[in-house]
Short mmCIF file of C-alpha atoms in Angstrom, two decimals:
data_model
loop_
_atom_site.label_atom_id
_atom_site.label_comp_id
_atom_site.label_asym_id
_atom_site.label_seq_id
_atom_site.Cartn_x
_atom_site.Cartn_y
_atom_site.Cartn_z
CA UNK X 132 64.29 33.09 -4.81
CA UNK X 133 63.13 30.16 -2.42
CA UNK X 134 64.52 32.12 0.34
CA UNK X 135 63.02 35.11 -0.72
CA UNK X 136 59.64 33.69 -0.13
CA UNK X 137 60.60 31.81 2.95
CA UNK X 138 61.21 35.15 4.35
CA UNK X 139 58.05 36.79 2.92
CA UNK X 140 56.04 33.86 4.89
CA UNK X 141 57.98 34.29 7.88
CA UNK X 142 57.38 38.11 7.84
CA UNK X 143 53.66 37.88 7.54
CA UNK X 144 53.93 35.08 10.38
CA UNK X 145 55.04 37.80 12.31
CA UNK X 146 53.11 40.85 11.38
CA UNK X 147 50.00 38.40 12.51
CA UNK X 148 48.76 38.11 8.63
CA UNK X 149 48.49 34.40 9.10
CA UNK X 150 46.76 34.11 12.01
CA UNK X 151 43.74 31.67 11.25
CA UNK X 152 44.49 28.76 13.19
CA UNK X 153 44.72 31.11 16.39
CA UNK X 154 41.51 32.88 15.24
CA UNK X 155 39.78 29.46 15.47
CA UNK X 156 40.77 28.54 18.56
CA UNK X 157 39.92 31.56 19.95
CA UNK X 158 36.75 31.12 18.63
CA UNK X 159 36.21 27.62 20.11
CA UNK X 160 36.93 28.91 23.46
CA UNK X 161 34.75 31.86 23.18
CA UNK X 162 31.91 29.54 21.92
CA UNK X 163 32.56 26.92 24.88
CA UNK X 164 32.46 30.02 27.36
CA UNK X 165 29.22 31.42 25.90
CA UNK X 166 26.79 31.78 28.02
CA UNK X 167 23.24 32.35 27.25
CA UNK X 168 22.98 29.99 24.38
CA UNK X 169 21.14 27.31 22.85
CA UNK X 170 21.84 23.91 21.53
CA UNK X 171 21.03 22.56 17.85
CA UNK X 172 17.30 21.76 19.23
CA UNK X 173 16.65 25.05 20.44
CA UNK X 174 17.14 23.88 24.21
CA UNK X 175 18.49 26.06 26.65
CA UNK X 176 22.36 24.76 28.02
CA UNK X 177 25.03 26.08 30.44
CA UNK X 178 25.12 29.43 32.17
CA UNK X 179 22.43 31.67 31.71
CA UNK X 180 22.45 35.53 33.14
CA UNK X 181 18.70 37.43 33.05
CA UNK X 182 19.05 41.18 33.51
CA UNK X 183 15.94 43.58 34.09
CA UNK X 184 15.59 44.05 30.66
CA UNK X 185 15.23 40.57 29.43
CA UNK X 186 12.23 40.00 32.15
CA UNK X 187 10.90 43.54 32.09
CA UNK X 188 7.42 42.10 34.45
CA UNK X 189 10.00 42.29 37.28
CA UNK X 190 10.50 45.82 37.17
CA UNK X 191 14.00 45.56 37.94
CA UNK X 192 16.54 48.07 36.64
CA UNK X 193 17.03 47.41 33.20
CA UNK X 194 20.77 46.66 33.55
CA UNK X 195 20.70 44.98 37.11
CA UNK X 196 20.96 40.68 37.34
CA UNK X 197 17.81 39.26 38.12
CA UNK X 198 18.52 35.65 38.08
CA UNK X 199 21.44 33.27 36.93
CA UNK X 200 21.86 29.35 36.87
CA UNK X 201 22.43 26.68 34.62
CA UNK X 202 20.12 24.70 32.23
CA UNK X 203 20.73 21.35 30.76
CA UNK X 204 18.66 20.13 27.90
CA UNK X 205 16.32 23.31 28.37
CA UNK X 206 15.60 22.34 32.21
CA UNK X 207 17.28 24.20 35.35
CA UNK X 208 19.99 21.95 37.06
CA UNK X 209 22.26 22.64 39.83
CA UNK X 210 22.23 26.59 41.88
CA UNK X 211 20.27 28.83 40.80
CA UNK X 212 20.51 32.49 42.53
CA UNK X 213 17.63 35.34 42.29
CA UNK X 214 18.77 38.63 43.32
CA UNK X 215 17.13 41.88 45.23
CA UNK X 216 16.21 44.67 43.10
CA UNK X 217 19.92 46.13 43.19
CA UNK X 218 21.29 43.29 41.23
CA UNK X 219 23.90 42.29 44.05
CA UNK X 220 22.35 41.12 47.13
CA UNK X 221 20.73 37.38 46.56
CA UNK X 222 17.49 37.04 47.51
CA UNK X 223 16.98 32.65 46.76
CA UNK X 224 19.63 30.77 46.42
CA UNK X 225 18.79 27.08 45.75
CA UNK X 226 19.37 23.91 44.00
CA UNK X 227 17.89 22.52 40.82
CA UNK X 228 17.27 19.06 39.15
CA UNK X 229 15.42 18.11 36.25
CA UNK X 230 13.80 22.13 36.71
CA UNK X 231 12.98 21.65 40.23
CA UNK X 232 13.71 22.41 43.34
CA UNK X 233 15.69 19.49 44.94
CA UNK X 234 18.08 19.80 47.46
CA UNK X 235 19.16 22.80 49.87
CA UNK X 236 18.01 26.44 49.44
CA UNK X 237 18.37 29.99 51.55
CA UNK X 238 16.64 32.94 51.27
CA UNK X 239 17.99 36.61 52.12
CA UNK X 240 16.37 39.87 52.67
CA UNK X 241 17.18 43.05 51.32
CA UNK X 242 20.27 43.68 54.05
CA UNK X 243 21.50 40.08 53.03
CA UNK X 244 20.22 38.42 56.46
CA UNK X 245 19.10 35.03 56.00
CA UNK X 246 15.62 34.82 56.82
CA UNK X 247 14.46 31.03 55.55
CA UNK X 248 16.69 27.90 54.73
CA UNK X 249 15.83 24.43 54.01
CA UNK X 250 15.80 21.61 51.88
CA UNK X 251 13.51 20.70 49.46
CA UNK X 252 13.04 17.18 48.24
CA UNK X 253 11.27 17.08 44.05
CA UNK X 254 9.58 20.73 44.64
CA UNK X 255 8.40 19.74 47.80
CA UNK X 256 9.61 20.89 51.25
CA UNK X 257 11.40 17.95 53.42
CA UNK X 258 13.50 17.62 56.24
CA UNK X 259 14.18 20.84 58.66
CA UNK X 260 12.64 23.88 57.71
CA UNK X 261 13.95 27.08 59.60
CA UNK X 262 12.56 31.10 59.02
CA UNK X 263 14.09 34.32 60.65
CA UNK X 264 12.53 37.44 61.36
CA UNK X 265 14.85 40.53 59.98
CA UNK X 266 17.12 40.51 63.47
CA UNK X 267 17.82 37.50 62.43
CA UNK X 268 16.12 35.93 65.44
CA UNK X 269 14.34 32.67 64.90
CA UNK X 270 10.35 32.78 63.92
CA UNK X 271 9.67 29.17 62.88
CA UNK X 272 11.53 25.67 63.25
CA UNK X 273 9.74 22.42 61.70
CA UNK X 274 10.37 19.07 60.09
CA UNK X 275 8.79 18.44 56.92
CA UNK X 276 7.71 15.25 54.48
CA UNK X 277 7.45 15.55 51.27
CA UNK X 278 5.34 19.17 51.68
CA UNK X 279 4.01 18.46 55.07
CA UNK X 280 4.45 19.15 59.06
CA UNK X 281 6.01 15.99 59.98
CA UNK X 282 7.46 15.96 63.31
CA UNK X 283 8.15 18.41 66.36
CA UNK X 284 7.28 22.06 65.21
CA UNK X 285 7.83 25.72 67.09
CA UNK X 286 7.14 29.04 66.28
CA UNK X 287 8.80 31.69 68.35
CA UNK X 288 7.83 35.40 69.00
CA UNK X 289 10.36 38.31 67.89
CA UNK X 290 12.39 37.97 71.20
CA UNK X 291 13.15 34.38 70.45
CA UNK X 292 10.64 32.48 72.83
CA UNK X 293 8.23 29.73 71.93
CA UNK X 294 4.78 30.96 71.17
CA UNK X 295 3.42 28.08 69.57
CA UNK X 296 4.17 24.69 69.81
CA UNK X 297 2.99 21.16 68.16
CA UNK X 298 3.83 17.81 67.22
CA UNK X 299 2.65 17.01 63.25
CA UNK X 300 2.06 13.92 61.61
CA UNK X 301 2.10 14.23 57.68
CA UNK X 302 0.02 17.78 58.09
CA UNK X 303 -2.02 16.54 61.13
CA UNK X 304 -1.64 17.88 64.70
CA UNK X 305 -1.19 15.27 66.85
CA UNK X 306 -1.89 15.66 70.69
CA UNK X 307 -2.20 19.35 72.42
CA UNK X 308 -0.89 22.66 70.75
CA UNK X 309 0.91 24.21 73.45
CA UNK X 310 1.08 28.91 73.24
CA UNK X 311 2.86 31.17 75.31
CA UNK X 312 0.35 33.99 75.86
CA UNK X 313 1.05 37.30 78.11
CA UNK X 314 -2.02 38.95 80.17
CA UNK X 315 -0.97 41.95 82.32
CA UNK X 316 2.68 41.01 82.19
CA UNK X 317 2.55 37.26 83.40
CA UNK X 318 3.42 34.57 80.80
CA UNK X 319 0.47 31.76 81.10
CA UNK X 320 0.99 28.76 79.12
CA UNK X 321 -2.33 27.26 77.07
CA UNK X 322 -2.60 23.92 76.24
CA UNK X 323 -5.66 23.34 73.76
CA UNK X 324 -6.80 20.85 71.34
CA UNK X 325 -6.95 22.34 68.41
CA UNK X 326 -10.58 21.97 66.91
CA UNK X 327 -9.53 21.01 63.59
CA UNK X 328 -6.57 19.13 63.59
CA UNK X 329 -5.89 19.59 59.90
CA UNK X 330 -3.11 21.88 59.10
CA UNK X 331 -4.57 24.20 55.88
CA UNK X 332 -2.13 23.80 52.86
CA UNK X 333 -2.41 26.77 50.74
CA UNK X 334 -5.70 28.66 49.83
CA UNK X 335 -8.95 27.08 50.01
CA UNK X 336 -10.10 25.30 47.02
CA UNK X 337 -13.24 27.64 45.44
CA UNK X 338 -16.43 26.50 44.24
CA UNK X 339 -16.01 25.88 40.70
CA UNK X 340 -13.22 27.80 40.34
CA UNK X 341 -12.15 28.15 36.50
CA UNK X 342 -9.10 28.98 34.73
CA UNK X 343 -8.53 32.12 33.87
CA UNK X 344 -8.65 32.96 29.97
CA UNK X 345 -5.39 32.74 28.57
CA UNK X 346 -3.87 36.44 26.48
CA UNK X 347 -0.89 36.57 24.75
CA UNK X 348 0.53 32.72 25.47
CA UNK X 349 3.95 31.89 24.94
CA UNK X 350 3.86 28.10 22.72
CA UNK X 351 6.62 26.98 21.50
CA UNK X 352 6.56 25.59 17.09
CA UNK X 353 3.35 26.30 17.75
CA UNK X 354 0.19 28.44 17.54
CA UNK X 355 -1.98 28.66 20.07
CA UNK X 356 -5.47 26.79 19.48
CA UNK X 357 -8.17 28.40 21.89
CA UNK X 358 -10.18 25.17 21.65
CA UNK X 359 -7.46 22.35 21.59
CA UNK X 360 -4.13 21.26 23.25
CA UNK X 361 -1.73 23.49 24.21
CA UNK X 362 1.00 23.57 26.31
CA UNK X 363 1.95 27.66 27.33
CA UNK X 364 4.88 29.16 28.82
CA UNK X 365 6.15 32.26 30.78
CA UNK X 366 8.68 34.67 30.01
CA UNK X 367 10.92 32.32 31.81
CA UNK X 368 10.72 29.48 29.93
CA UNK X 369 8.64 28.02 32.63
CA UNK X 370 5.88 25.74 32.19
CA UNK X 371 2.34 27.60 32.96
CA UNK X 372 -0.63 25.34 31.67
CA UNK X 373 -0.74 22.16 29.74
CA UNK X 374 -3.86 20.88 28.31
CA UNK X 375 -6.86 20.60 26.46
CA UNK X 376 -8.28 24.30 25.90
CA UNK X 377 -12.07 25.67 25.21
CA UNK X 378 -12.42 29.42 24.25
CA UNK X 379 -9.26 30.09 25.74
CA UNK X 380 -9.67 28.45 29.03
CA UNK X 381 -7.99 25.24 30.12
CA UNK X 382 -10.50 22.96 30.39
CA UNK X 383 -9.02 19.52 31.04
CA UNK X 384 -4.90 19.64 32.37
CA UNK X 385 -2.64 21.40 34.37
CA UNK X 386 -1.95 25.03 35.49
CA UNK X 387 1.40 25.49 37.55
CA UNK X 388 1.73 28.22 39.96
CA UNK X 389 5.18 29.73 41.13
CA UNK X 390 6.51 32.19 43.64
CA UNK X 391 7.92 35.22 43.70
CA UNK X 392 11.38 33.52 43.62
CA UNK X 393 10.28 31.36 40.44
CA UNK X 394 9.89 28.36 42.53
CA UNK X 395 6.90 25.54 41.77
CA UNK X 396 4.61 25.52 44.90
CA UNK X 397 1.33 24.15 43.31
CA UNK X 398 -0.43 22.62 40.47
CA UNK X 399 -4.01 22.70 39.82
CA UNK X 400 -5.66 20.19 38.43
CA UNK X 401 -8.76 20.81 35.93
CA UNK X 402 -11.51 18.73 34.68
CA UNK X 403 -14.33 19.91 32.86
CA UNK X 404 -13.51 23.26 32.92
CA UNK X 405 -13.01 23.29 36.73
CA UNK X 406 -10.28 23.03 39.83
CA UNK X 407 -11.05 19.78 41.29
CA UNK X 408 -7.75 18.80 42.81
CA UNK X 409 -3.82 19.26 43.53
CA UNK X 410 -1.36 17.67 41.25
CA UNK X 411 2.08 16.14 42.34
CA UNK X 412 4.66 18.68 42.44
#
């Protein structure tokens, strides 16, 4: 009888009856594979892939990748890679820490030519900063420190010579800008002081420029209080304004503005109810 039932248990080994201690591992692998998921907090970790139809504003194809890269503790860290609008062909690729840009990054155009690669240092631009026209000729070579011209800088026309050229000190032109100009097919060369020496960052700050009123915010274990603090979100998970709000305006905080590649370029500081400076990126 004892046999008997050793051979019923072995049989139903076999036929894959008994086959819960398998089933769990599986299942621990699949779980430590999983990408697009969420720790116990609700935080963002490990691989995440966003197709057109998960960030429908980009008017991608609805199954084509739009962006992939890794979070830790809800923040991007390490590469990150945005793609063209056939899902294939990277358009940024760059690295993260703490949800910034920090350290190298390339950009491609739509052929996969690399038209701009640098480094970037906190969000900021530093070190050598290089751009391409589509040939894949150069069009500008600079050094940079922390966001600013610092250093020799060039900017070359489409058949690779030097149109422009000027030494920077943290945004400032120092000595003569030197340009390559052609008048009835003779290269002159110009040397001019410029007459303002500051480089423009940016757009022009605008008098008493408010924040726009805020529709349909993302918070997060929160509702949004038109006249109180908030801190709001986009469909990325990306911080857009933090702050104290009045009818639905930020009035005193922060308002972060990105590019088309998701990257931080600028944040706008309000008091009162208006832009009065530039935050630290």
């Amino acid at each position: 009888m004892v046999d008997l039932f050793i051979k019923l248990l072995f049989s139903l080994y076999i036929s894959g009856v008994f086959v819960f201690p398998f089933s769990d591992e599986k299942e621990e692998k699949k779980e430590a594979g999983s990408t697009n998921v969420v720790d116990k907090n609700g935080k963002k970790v490990g691989r995440w892939f966003y197709f057109g139809k998960d960030l429908p504003e980009t008017k991608y194809p609805k199954e084509n990748l739009v962006l992939e890269g890794q979070y830790k503790d809800g923040k991007r860290e390490g590469t990150w890679i945005k793609y063209h609008r056939d899902g294939k062909t990277p358009l940024f690729i760059g690295a993260y820490q703490n949800n910034r840009p920090h350290g190298s990054f390339k950009k491609y155009n739509e052929k996969g030519t690399l038209i701009e690669s640098g480094n970037f240092l906190n969000g900021k631009y530093n070190g050598t900063l290089s751009k391409f026209y589509d040939s894949g000729i150069p069009m500008y070579e600079g050094e940079f420190h922390q966001g600013l011209e610092n250093g020799e800088i060039r900017h070359y026309d489409r058949n690779g010579t030097v149109e422009l050229a000027y030494t920077s000190y943290d945004g400032v032109v120092s000595g003569n800008m030197r340009r390559n100009e052609i008048l009835n097919n003779e290269k002159l060369k110009i040397s001019a002081k410029p007459a303002n020496k500051r480089i423009p960052e940016g757009t022009l700050v605008e008098a008493q420029e408010q924040a726009p009123v805020v529709t349909n915010p993302i918070v997060k274990n929160a509702t949004f209080n038109p006249n109180g603090y908030n801190k709001i979100y986009n469909e990325k998970d990306d911080i857009l304004q933090d702050g104290v709000f009045k009818g639905g305006r930020l009035f005193d905080g922060k308002l972060y503005q990105y590019d088309r590649d998701g990257i931080l370029f600028k944040v706008k500081i309000f008091k009162n109810g208006i832009y009065t400076a530039d935050g630290q990126i």
